[in-house]
Short mmCIF file of C-alpha atoms in Angstrom, two decimals:
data_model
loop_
_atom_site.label_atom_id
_atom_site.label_comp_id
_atom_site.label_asym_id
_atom_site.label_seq_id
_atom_site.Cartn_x
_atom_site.Cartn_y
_atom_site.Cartn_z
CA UNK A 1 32.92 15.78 -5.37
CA UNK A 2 33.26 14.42 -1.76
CA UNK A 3 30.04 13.26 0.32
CA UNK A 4 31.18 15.70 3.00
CA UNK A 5 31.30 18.18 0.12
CA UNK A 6 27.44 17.70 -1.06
CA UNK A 7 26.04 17.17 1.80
CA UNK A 8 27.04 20.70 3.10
CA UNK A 9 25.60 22.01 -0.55
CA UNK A 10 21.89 20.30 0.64
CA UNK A 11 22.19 21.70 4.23
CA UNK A 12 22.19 25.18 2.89
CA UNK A 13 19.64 24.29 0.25
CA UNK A 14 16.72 21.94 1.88
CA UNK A 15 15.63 24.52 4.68
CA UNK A 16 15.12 27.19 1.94
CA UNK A 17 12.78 24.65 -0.05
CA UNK A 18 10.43 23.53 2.73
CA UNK A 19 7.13 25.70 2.01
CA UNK A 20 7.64 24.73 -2.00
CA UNK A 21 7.81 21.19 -0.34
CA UNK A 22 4.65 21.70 1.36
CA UNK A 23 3.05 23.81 -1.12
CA UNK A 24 3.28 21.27 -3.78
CA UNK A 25 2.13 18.33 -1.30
CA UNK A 26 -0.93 19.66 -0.67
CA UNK A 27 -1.24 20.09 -4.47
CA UNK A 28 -1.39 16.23 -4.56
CA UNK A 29 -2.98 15.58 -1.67
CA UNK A 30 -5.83 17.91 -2.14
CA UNK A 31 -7.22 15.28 -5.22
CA UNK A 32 -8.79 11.78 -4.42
CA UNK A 33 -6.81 9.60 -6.12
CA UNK A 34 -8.51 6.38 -5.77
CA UNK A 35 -9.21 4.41 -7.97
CA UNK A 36 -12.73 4.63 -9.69
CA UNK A 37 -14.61 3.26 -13.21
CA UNK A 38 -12.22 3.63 -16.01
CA UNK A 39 -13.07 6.44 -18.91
CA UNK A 40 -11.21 6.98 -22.25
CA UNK A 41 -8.14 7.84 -22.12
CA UNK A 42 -8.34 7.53 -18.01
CA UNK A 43 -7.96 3.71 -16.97
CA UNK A 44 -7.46 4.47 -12.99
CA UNK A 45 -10.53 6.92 -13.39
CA UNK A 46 -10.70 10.49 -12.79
CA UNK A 47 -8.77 11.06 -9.48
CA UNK A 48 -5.97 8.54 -10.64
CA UNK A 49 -5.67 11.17 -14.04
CA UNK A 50 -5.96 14.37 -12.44
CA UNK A 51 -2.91 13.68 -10.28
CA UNK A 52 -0.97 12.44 -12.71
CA UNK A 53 -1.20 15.10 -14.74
CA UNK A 54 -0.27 17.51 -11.43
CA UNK A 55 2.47 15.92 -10.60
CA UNK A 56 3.76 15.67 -14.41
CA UNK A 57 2.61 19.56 -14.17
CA UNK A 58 5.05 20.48 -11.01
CA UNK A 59 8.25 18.26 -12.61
CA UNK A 60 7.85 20.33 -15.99
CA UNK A 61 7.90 23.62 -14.48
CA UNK A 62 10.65 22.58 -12.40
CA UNK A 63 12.59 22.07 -15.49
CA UNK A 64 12.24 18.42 -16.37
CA UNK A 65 11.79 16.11 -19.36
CA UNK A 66 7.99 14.68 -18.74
CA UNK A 67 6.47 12.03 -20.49
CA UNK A 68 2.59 10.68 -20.22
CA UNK A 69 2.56 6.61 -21.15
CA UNK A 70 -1.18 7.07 -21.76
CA UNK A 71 -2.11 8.22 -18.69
CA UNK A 72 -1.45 4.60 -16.87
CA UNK A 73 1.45 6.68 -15.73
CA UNK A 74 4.22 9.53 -15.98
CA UNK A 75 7.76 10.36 -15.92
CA UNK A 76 10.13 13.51 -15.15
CA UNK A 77 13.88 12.74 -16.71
CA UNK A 78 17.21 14.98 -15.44
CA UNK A 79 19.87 14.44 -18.09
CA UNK A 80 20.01 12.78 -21.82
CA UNK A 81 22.02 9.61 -21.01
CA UNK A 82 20.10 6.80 -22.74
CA UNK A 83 20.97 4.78 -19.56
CA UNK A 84 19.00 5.68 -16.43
CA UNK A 85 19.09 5.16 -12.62
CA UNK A 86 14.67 4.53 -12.21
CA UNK A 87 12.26 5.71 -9.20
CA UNK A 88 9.16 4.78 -9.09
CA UNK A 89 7.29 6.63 -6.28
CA UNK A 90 2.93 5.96 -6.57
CA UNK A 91 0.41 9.06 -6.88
CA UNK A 92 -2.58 6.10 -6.13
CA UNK A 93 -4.20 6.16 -2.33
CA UNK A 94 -6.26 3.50 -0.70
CA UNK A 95 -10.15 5.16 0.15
CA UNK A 96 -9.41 7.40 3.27
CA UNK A 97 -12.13 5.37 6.05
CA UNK A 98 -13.94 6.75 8.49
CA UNK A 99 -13.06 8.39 11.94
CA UNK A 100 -9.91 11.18 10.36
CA UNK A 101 -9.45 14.26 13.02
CA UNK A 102 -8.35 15.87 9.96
CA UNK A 103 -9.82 16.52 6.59
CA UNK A 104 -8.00 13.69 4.55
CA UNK A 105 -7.51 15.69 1.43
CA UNK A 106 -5.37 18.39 2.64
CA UNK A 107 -2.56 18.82 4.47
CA UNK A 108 -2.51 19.60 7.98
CA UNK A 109 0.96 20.45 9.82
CA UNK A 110 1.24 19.53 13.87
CA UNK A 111 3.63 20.58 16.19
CA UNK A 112 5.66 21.81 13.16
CA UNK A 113 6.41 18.41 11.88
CA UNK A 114 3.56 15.52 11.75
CA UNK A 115 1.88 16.40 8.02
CA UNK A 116 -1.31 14.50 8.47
CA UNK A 117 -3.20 13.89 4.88
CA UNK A 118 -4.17 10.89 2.63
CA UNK A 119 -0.94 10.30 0.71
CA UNK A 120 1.84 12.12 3.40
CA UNK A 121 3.12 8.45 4.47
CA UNK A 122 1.86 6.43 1.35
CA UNK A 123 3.53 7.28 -1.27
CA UNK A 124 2.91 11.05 -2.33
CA UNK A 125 5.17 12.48 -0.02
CA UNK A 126 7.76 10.27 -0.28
CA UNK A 127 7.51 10.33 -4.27
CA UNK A 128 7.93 14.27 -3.63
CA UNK A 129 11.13 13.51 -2.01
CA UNK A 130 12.52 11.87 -4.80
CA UNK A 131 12.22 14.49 -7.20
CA UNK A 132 13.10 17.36 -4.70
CA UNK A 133 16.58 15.56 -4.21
CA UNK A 134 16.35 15.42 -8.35
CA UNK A 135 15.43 19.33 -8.33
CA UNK A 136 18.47 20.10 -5.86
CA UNK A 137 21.42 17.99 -8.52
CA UNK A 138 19.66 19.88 -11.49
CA UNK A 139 19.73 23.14 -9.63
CA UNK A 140 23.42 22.85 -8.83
CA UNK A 141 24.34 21.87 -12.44
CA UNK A 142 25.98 18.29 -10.39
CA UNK A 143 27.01 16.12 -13.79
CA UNK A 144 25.73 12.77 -13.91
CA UNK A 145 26.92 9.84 -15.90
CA UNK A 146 22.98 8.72 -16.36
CA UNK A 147 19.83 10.29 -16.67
CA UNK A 148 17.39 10.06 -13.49
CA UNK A 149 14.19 8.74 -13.98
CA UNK A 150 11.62 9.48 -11.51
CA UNK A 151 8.16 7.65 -12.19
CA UNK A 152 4.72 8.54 -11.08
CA UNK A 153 2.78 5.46 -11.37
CA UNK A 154 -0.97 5.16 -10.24
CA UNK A 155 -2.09 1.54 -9.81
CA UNK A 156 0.30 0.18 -7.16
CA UNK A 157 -2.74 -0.26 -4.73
CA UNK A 158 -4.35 -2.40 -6.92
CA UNK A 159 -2.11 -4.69 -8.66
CA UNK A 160 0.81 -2.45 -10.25
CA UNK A 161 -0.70 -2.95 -13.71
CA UNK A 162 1.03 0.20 -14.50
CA UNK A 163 4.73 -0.93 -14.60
CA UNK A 164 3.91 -3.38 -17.55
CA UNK A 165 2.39 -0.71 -19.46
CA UNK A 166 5.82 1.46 -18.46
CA UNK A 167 7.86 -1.47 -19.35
CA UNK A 168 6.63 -1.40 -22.91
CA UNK A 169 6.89 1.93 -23.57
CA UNK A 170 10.47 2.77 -22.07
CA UNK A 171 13.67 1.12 -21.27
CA UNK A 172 13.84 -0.23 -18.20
CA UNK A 173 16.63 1.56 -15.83
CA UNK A 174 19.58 0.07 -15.16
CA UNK A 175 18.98 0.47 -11.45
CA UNK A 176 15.72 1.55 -9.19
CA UNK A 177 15.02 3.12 -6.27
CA UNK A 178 11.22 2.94 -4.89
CA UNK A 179 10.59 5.00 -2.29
CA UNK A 180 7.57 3.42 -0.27
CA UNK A 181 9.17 1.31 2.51
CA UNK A 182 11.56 1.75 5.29
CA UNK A 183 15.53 2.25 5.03
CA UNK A 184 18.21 1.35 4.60
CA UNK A 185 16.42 -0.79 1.75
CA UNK A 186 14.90 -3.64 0.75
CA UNK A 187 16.29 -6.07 -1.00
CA UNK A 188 13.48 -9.06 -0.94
CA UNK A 189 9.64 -8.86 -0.88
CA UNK A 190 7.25 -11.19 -0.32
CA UNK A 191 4.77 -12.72 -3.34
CA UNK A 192 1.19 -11.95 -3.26
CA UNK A 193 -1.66 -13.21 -4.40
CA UNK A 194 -5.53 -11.80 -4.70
CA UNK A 195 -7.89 -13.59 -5.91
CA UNK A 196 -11.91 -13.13 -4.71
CA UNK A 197 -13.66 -16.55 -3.79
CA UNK A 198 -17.35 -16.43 -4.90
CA UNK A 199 -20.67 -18.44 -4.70
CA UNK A 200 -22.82 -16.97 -7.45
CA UNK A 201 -26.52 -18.81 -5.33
CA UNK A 202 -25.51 -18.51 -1.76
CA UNK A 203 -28.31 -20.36 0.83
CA UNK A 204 -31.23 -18.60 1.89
CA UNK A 205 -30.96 -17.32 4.99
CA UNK A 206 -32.33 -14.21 7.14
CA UNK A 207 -28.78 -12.43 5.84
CA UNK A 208 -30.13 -10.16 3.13
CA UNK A 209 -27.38 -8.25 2.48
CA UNK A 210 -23.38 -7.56 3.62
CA UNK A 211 -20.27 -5.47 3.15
CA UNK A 212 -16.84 -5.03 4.58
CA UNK A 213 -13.60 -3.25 3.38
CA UNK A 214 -12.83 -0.51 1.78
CA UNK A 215 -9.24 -2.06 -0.20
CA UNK A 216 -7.74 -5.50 -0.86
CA UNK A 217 -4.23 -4.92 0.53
CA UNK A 218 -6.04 -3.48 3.95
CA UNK A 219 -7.74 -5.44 6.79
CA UNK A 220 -11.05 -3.69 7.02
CA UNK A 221 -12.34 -1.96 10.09
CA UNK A 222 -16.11 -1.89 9.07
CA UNK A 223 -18.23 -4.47 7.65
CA UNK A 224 -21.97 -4.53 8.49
CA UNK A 225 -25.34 -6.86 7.55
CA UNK A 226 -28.66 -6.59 7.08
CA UNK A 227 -30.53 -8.92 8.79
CA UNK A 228 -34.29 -10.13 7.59
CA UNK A 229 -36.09 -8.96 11.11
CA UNK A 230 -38.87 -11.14 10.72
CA UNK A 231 -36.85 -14.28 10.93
CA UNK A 232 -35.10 -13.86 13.86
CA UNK A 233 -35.21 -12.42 17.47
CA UNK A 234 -34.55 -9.07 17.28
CA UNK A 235 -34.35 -8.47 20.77
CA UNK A 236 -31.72 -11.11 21.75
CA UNK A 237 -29.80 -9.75 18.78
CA UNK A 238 -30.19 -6.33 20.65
CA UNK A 239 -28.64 -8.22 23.80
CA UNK A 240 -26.22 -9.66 22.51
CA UNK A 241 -24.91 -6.41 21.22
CA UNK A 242 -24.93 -4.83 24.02
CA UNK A 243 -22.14 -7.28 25.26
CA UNK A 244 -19.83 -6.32 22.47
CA UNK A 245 -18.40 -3.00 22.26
CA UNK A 246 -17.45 -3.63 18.56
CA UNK A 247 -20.84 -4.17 17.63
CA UNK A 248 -23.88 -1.47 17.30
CA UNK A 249 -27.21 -1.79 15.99
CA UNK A 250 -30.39 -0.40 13.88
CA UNK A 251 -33.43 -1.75 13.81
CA UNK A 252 -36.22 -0.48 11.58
CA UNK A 253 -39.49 -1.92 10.53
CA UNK A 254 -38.61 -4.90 8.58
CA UNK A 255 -34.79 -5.21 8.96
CA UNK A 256 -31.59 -5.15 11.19
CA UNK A 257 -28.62 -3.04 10.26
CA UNK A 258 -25.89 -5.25 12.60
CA UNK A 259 -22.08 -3.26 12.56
CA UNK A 260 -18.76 -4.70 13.46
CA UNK A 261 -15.68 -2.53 13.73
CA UNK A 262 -12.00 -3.68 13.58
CA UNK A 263 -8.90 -2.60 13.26
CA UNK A 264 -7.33 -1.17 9.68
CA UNK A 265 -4.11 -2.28 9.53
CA UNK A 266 -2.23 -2.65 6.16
CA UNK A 267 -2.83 -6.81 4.94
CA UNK A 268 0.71 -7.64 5.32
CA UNK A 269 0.46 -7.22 9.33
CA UNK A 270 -2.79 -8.69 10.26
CA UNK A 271 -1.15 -10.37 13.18
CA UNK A 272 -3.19 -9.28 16.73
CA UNK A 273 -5.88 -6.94 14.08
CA UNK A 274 -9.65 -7.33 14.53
CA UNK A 275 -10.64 -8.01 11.22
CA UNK A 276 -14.32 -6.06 11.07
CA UNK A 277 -15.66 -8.89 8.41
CA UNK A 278 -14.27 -11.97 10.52
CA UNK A 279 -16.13 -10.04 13.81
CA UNK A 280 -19.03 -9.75 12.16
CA UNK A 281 -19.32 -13.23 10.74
CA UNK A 282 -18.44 -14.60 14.20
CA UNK A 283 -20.93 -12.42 15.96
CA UNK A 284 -23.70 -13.70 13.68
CA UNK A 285 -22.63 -17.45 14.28
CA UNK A 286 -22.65 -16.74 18.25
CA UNK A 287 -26.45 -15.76 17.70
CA UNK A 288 -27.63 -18.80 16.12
CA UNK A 289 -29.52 -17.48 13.38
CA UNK A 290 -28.25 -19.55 11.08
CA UNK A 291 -28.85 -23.03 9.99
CA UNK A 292 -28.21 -25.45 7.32
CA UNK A 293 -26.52 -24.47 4.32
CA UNK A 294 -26.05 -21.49 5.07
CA UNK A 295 -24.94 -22.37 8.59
CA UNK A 296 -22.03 -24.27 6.78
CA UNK A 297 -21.18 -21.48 4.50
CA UNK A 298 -20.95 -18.71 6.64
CA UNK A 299 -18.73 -21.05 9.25
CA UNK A 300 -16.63 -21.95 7.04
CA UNK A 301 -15.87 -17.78 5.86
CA UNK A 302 -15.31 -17.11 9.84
CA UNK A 303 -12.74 -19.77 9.78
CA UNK A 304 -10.80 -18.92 6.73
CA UNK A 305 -10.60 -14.91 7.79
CA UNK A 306 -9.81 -15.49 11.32
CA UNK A 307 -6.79 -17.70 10.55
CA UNK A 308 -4.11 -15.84 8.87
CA UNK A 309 -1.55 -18.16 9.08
CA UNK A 310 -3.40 -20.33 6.20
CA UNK A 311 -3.17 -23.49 8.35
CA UNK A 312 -7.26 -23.71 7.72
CA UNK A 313 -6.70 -24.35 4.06
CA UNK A 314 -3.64 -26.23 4.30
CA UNK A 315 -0.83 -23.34 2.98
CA UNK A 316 1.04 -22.10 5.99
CA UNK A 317 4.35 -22.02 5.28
CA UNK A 318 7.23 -20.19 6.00
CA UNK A 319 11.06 -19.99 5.40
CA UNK A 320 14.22 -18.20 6.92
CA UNK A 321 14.12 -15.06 4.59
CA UNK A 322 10.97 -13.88 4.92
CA UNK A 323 9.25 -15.73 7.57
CA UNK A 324 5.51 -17.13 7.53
CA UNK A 325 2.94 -16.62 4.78
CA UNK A 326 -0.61 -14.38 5.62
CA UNK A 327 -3.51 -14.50 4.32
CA UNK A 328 -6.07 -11.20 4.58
CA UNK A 329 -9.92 -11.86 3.72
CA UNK A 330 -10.36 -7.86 2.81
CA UNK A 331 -13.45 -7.02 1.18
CA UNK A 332 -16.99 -8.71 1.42
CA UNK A 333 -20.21 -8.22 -0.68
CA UNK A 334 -23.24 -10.24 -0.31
CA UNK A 335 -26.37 -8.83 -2.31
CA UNK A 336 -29.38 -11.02 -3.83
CA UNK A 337 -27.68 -14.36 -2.90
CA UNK A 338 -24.48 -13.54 -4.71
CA UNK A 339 -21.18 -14.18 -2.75
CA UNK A 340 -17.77 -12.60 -2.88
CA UNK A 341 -15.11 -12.20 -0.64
CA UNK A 342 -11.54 -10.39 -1.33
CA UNK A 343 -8.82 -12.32 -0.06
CA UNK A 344 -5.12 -11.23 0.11
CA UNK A 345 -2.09 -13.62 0.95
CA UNK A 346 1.95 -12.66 1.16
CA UNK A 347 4.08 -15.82 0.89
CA UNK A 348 7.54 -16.39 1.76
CA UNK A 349 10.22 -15.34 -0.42
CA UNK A 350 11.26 -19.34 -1.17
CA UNK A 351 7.64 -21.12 -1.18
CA UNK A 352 6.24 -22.77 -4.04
CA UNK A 353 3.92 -20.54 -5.22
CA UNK A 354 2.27 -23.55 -7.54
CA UNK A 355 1.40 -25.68 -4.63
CA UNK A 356 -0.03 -22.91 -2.61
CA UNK A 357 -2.10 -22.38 -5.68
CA UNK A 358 -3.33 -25.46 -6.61
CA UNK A 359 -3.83 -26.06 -3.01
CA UNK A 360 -6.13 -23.00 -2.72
CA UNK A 361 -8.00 -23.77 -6.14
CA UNK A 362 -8.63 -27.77 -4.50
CA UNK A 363 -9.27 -26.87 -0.91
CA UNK A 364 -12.12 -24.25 -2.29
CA UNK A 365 -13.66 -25.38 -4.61
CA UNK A 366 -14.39 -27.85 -2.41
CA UNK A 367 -16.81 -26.23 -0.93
CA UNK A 368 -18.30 -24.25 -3.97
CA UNK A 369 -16.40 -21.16 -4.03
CA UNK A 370 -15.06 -19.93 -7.84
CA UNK A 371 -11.75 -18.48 -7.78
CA UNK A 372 -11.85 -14.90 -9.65
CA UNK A 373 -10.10 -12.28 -10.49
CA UNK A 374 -6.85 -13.96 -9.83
CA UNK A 375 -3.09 -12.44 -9.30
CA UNK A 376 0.25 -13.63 -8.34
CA UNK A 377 2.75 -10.89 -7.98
CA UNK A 378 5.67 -13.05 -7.46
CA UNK A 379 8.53 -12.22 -5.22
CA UNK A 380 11.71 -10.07 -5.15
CA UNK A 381 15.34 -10.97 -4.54
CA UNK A 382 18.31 -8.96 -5.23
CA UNK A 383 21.50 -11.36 -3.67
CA UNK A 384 23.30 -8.53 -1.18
CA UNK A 385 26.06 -8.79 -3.19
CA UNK A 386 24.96 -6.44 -5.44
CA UNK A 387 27.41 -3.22 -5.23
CA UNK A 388 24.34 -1.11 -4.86
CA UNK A 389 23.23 -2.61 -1.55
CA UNK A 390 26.58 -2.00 0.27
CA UNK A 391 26.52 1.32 -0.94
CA UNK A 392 23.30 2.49 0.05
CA UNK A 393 23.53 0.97 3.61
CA UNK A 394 26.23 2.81 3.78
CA UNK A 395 24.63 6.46 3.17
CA UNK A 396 21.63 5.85 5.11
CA UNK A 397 24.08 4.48 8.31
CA UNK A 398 25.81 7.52 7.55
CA UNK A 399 23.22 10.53 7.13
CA UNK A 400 20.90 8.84 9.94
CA UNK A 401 23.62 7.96 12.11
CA UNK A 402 22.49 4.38 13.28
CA UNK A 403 25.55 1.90 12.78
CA UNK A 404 23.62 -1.46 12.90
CA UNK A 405 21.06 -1.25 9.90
CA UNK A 406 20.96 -4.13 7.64
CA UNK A 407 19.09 -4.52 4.54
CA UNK A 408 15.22 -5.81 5.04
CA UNK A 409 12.81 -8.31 3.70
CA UNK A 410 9.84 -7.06 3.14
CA UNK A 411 6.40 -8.38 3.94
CA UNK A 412 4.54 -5.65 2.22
CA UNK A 413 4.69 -5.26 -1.99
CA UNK A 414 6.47 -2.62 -3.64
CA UNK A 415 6.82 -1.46 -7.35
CA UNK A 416 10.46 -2.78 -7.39
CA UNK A 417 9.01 -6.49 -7.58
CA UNK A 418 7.88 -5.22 -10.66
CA UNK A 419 11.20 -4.02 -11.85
CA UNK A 420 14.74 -5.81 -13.18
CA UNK A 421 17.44 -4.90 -10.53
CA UNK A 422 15.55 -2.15 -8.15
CA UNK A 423 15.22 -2.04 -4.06
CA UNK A 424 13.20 -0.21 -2.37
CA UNK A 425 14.49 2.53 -0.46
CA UNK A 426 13.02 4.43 2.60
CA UNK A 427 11.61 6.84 3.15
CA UNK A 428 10.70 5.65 6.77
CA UNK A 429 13.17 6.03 9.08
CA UNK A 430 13.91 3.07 11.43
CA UNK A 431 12.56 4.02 14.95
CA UNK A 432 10.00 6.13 13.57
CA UNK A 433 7.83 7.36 16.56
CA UNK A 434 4.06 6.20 16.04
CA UNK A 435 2.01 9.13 18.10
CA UNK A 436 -1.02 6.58 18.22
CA UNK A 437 0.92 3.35 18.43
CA UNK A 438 -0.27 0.72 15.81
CA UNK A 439 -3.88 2.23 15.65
CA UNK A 440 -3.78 4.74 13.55
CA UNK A 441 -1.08 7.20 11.50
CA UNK A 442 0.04 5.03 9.14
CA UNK A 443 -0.05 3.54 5.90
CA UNK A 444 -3.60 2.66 4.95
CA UNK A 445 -4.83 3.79 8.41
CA UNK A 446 -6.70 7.00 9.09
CA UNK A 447 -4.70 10.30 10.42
CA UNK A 448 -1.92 9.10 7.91
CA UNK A 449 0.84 11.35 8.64
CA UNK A 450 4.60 12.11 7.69
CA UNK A 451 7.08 13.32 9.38
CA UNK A 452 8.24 16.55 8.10
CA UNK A 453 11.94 16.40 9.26
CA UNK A 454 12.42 13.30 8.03
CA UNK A 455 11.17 13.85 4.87
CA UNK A 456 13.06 16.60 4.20
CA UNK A 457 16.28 14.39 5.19
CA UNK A 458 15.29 12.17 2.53
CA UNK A 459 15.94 14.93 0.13
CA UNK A 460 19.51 14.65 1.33
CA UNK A 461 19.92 11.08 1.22
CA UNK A 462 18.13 10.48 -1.85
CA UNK A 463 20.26 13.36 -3.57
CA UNK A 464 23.12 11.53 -1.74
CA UNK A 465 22.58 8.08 -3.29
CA UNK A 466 22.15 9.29 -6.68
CA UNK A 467 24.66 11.23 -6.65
CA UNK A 468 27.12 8.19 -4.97
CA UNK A 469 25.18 5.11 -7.49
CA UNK A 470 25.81 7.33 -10.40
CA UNK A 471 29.51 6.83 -9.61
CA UNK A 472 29.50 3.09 -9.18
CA UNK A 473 26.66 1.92 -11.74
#
């Protein structure tokens, strides 16, 4: 069959499948699917299972082979091939923050095309995509040389534990798609490591308590502390505030409730972001409540965050693939004298992850931080030699009409770092209008949104490129 040939078969099918799109959407956007306390037979907790299970729900009434790998995650199969073409879409959200003009757990269509919901950008609707371009080559009986192997995984926001536990249970495909980035594709990503720094008997000071964050991979936009009001000067605190829009203030009997907002931006673009923790840290220092110890501690915290080049602890580095590493402190907690902070760092493609390592471990513990907790997802390179990559630059130049796209390098982390010989692959299209510029809308940011006419184009060129890879794989 000719390209001209199928894509003529989708235009007459995609416009009579946009309420089932929607319909089933809201299915999986309507459940929380954060991550919570584990529970037998539920290790991503209750919202992480209940999805799963919806979305295995929707493939198997739409004809599909599913499969449950113990609830870690799920899989619909078209065809009996024992060799596969993978994609691995995510059913996991980040928490939804404050401030949404919508409710963040159903959809809500604007102007007959923004779909604004937790999950619409990152990753349920794109993950929908995928297995409606599935739907429309099992629908039209379109014969296939492999099987097609879509993926529902639900621990990509935290650490993509969930691909192991695939790996060991399945074959691995002989080629991937993962549909949480921007096309034409990417081909390299970025390794990333979390670890949280900790100080189990921080100084005494008038600090009593403090939290920031709401995920690892974000820079937060709250953090607040509460501040021991008999030690300090409440009312030049008050002043002080009043300076700083960013900053707001309760005062009761015996404490201060100090609040810093910043912007939420997704950790691998913290370039020109207010990061709510580093605010807050730098507010306190400004009104010299602080001494000794503690003094020391807190200083050095508000000069770790607020440089995320990691020039402060002696990492920064950067190379012509993938540009210059970042470093994200995302989530604090200070309680009973008890330290930790969340910290989040992409690194170029060809840096050597060892030395940034043991540079981190010496340059820390240093100054009495433990390292816990620790991760290294490493990074991805597939050479662009690959027939695949040709091929699916092609499609996309062809079905979105833009004649200069070249493959990307990723700073963000998908699943395909995860996976032997996978890209990822849209579903963002280049140029994408952003109705509230870098504030909000996207990824990880309140009033998430999609954009229905682009998702339904992915249906096309996903069907497109399985169709087309089939052919060549």
């Amino acid at each position: 069959m000719t390209r001209e040939n199928l894509l003529k078969m989708l235009d007459s099918w995609i416009p009579g499948k946009k309420q089932e799109f929607l319909d089933d959407l809201e299915k999986l956007v309507s459940i929380r699917s954060v991550y919570s306390t584990p529970a037998p037979d539920k290790p991503y907790g209750e919202g992480c299972w209940n999805v799963l299970h919806e979305a295995l729900k929707i493939s198997g009434e739409y004809g599909f082979k599913i499969k449950n790998y113990d609830n870690y995650c799920g899989s619909a199969t078209l065809g009996n091939s024992d060799e596969s073409i993978g994609i691995f879409g995510h059913l996991d959200v980040v928490p939804e923050g404050d401030g949404w003009t919508t409710d963040p757990y159903h959809i809500a269509v604007k102007e007959n095309n923004y779909i604004f919901g937790r999950g619409t950008a990152d990753n349920k609707a794109p993950a929908l995509v995928a297995l409606y371009a599935m739907r429309f080559l099992k629908e039209h009986d379109i014969p296939l040389n492999h099987s097609v192997m879509m993926v529902f995984g639900c621990d990509e926001e935290r650490g993509m534990s969930d691909i192991p536990q695939f790996l060991a249970r399945e074959k691995a495909p002989v080629f991937s798609l993962v549909p949480d980035a921007k096309y034409p594709l990417g081909h390299a990503e970025k390794g990333i490591i979390e670890f949280s720094m900790t100080q189990s008997h921080m100084p005494a000071s008038p600090i009593l308590k403090m939290h920031g964050g709401i995920a690892s991979n974000s820079v937060p936009d709250h953090a607040f502390a509460i501040i021991d009001k008999r030690m300090v000067d409440a009312e030049a605190i008050s002043a002080y505030v009043n300076t700083d829009p960013r900053l707001s203030l309760e005062m009761s009997m015996d404490s201060l409730k100090l609040e810093s907002t910043g912007d939420l931006r997704h950790a691998s673009r913290p370039q020109n972001a207010v990061n709510a923790i580093e605010h807050l840290l730098s507010s306190i220092l400004a009104m010299k409540i602080l001494s000794g110890e503690a003094l020391d501690t807190f200083k050095y915290l508000q000069q770790f965050i607020l440089d995320y080049s990691g020039k402060f602890v002696k990492i920064a580095c950067s190379d012509d693939i993938s540009g210059s590493l970042t470093l994200v402190g995302s989530i604090i907690h200070l309680k009973n004298q008890e330290l930790s902070l969340s910290v989040n760092i992409r690194y170029p493609v060809k840096a050597d992850n060892h030395h940034i390592i043991s540079q981190l471990y010496s340059e820390l513990t240093k100054q009495g931080f433990a390292i816990e907790n620790f991760s290294d997802n490493q990074p991805l390179f597939v050479p662009l030699e690959h027939p695949a990559i040709d091929r699916l630059v092609d499609i996309t130049s062809d079905l979105l009409q833009m004649n200069d796209l070249e493959p990307l390098v990723l700073e963000g982390g998908t699943y395909a770092r995860k996976l032997p010989n996978a890209v990822s692959f849209g579903v963002t299209v280049p140029g994408r209008i952003r109705l509230f510029g870098m504030e909000k809308g996207g990824a990880h940011q309140v009033d998430e949104y999609g954009d229905l006419k682009h998702l339904l184009l992915g249906i096309k060129i996903y069907a497109t490129a399985l169709y087309e890879l089939d052919q060549i794989l």
